[in-house]
PDB file of C-alpha atoms in Angstrom:
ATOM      1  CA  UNK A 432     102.175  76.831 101.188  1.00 44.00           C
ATOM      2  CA  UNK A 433     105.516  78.806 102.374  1.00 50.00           C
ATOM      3  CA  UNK A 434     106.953  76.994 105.055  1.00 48.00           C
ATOM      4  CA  UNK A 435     108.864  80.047 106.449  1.00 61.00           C
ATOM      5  CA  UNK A 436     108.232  83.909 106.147  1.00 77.00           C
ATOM      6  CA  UNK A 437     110.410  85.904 104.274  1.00 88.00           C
ATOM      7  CA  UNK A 438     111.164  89.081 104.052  1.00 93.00           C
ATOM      8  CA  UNK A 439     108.982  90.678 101.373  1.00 97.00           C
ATOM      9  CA  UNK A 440     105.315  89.843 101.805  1.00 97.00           C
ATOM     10  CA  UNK A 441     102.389  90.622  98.753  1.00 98.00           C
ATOM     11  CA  UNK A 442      99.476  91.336 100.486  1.00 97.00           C
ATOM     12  CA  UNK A 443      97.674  92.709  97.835  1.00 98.00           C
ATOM     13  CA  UNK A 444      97.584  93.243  93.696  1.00 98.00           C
ATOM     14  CA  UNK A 445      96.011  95.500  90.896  1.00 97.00           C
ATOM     15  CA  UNK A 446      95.824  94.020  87.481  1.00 94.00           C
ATOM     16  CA  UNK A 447      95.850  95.601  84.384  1.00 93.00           C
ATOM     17  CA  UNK A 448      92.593  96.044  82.673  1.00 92.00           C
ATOM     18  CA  UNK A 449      92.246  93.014  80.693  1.00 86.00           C
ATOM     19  CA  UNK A 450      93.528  91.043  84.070  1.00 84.00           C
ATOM     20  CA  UNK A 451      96.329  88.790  82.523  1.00 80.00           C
ATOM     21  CA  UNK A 452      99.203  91.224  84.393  1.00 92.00           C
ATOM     22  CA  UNK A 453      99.727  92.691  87.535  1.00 96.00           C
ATOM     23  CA  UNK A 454     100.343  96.471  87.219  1.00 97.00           C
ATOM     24  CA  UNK A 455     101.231  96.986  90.820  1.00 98.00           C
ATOM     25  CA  UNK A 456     101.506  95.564  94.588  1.00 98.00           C
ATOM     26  CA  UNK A 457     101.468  96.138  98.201  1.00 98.00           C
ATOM     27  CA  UNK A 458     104.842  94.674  99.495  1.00 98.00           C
ATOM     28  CA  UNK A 459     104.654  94.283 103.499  1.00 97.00           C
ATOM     29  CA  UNK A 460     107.300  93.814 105.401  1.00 96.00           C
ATOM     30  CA  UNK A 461     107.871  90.697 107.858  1.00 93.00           C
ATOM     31  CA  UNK A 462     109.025  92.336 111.235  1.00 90.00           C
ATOM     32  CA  UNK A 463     109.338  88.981 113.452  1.00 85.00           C
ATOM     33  CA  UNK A 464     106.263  89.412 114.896  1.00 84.00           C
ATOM     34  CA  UNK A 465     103.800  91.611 112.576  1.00 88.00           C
ATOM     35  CA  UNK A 466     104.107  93.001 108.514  1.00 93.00           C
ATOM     36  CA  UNK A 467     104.950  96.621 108.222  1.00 96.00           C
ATOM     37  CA  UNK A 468     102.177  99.130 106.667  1.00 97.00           C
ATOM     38  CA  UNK A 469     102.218  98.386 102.925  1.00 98.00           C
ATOM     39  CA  UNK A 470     104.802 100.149 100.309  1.00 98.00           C
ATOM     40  CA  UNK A 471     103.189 100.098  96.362  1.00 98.00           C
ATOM     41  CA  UNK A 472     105.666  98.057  94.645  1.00 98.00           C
ATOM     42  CA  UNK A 473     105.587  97.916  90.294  1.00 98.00           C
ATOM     43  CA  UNK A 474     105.175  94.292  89.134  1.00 97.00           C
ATOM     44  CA  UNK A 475     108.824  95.185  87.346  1.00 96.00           C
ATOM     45  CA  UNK A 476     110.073  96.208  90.564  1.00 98.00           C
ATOM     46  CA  UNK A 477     108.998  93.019  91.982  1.00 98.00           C
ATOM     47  CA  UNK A 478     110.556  91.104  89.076  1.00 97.00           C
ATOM     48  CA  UNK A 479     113.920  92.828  88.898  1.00 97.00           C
ATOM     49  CA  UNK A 480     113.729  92.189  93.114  1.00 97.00           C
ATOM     50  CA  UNK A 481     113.217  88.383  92.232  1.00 97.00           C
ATOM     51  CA  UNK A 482     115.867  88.144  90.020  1.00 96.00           C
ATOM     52  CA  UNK A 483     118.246  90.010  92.342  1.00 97.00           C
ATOM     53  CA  UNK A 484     117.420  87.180  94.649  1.00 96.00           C
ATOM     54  CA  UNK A 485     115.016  88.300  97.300  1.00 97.00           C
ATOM     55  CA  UNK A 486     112.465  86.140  98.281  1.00 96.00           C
ATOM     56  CA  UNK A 487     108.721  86.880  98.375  1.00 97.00           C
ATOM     57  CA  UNK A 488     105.259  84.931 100.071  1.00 96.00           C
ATOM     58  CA  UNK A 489     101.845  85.925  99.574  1.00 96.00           C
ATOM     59  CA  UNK A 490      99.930  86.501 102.604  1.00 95.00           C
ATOM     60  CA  UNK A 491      96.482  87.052 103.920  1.00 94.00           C
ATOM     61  CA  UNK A 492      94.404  88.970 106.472  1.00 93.00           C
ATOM     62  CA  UNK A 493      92.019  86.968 108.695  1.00 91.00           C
ATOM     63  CA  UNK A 494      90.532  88.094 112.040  1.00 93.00           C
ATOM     64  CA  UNK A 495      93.566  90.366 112.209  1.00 90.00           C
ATOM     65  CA  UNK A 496      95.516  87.140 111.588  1.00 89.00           C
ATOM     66  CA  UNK A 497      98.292  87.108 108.714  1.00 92.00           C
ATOM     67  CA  UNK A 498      98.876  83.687 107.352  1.00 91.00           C
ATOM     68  CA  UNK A 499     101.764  82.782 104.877  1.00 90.00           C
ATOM     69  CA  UNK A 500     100.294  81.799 101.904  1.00 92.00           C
ATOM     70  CA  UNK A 501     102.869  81.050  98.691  1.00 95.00           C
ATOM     71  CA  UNK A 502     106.343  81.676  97.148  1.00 95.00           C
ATOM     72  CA  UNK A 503     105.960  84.438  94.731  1.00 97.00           C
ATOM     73  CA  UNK A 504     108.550  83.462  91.352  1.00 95.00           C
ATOM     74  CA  UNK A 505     109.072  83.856  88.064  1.00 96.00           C
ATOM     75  CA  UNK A 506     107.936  81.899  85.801  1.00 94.00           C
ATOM     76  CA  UNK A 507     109.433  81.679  81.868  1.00 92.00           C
ATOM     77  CA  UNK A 508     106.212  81.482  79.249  1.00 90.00           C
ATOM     78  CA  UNK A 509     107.496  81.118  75.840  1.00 89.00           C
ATOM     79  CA  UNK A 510     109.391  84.355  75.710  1.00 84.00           C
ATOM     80  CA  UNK A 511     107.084  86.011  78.973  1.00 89.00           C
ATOM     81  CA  UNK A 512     108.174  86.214  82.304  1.00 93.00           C
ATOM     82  CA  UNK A 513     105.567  86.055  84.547  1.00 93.00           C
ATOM     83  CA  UNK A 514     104.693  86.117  88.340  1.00 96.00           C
ATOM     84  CA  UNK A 515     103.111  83.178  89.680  1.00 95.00           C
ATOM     85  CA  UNK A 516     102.606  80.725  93.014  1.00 95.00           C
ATOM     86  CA  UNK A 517     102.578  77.926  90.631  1.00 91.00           C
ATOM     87  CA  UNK A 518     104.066  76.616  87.348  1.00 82.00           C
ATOM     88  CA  UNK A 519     101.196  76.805  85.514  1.00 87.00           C
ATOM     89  CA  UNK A 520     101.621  77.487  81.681  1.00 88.00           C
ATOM     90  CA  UNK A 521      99.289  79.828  81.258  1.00 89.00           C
ATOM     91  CA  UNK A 522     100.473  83.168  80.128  1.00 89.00           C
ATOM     92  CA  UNK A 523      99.481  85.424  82.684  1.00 89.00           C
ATOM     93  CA  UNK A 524     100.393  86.725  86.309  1.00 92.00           C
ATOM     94  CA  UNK A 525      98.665  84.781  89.338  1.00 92.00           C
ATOM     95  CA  UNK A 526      99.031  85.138  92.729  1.00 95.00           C
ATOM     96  CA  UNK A 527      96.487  83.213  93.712  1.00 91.00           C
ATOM     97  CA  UNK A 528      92.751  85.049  95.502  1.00 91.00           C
ATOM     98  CA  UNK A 529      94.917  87.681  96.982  1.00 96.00           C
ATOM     99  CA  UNK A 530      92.163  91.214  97.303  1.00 96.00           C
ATOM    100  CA  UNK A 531      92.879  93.829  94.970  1.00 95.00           C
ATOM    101  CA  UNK A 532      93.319  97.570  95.557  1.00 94.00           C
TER     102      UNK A 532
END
């Protein structure tokens, strides 16, 4: 689990069709005290954001609670680049149960 909030927050994803990449997804911003309405983000945006150093968590909505869920990184597959909350092998993006739009 993220320890501290950052400033980009994934609240929510849409995978491609045969679910092994993320096409798109909502990127919240952490305001000190609440997330800002969500901006539609491409997974390459979200990549090229990671690489550029910002820092992303996952996040989810519980009886109007956010809670911090995992770093969001990159993760180097054979010759894929994939996003992931773990270092799992498999080739495909996973950010964990997040709900899909």
């Amino acid at each position: 689990m993220a320890t501290l909030w950052v400033k980009n927050v994934i609240t929510n994803v849409h995978y491609n069709p045969q679910r092994s990449r993320i096409d798109s997804v909502y990127v919240r911003q952490y305001l000190g005290t609440s997330l800002s309405d969500p901006v539609m983000n491409t997974r390459q945006q979200v990549v090229n954001m990671i690489d550029m150093g910002e820092k992303f968590v996952t996040a989810t909505l519980s009886n109007n609670q956010w809670s911090a869920g995992e770093d969001v990184r990159v993760v180097l597959i054979r010759n894929g680049r994939y996003l992931r909350t773990d270092n799992n092998q498999t080739e495909s993006d996973n950010l964990g149960s997040l709900p899909e739009f």
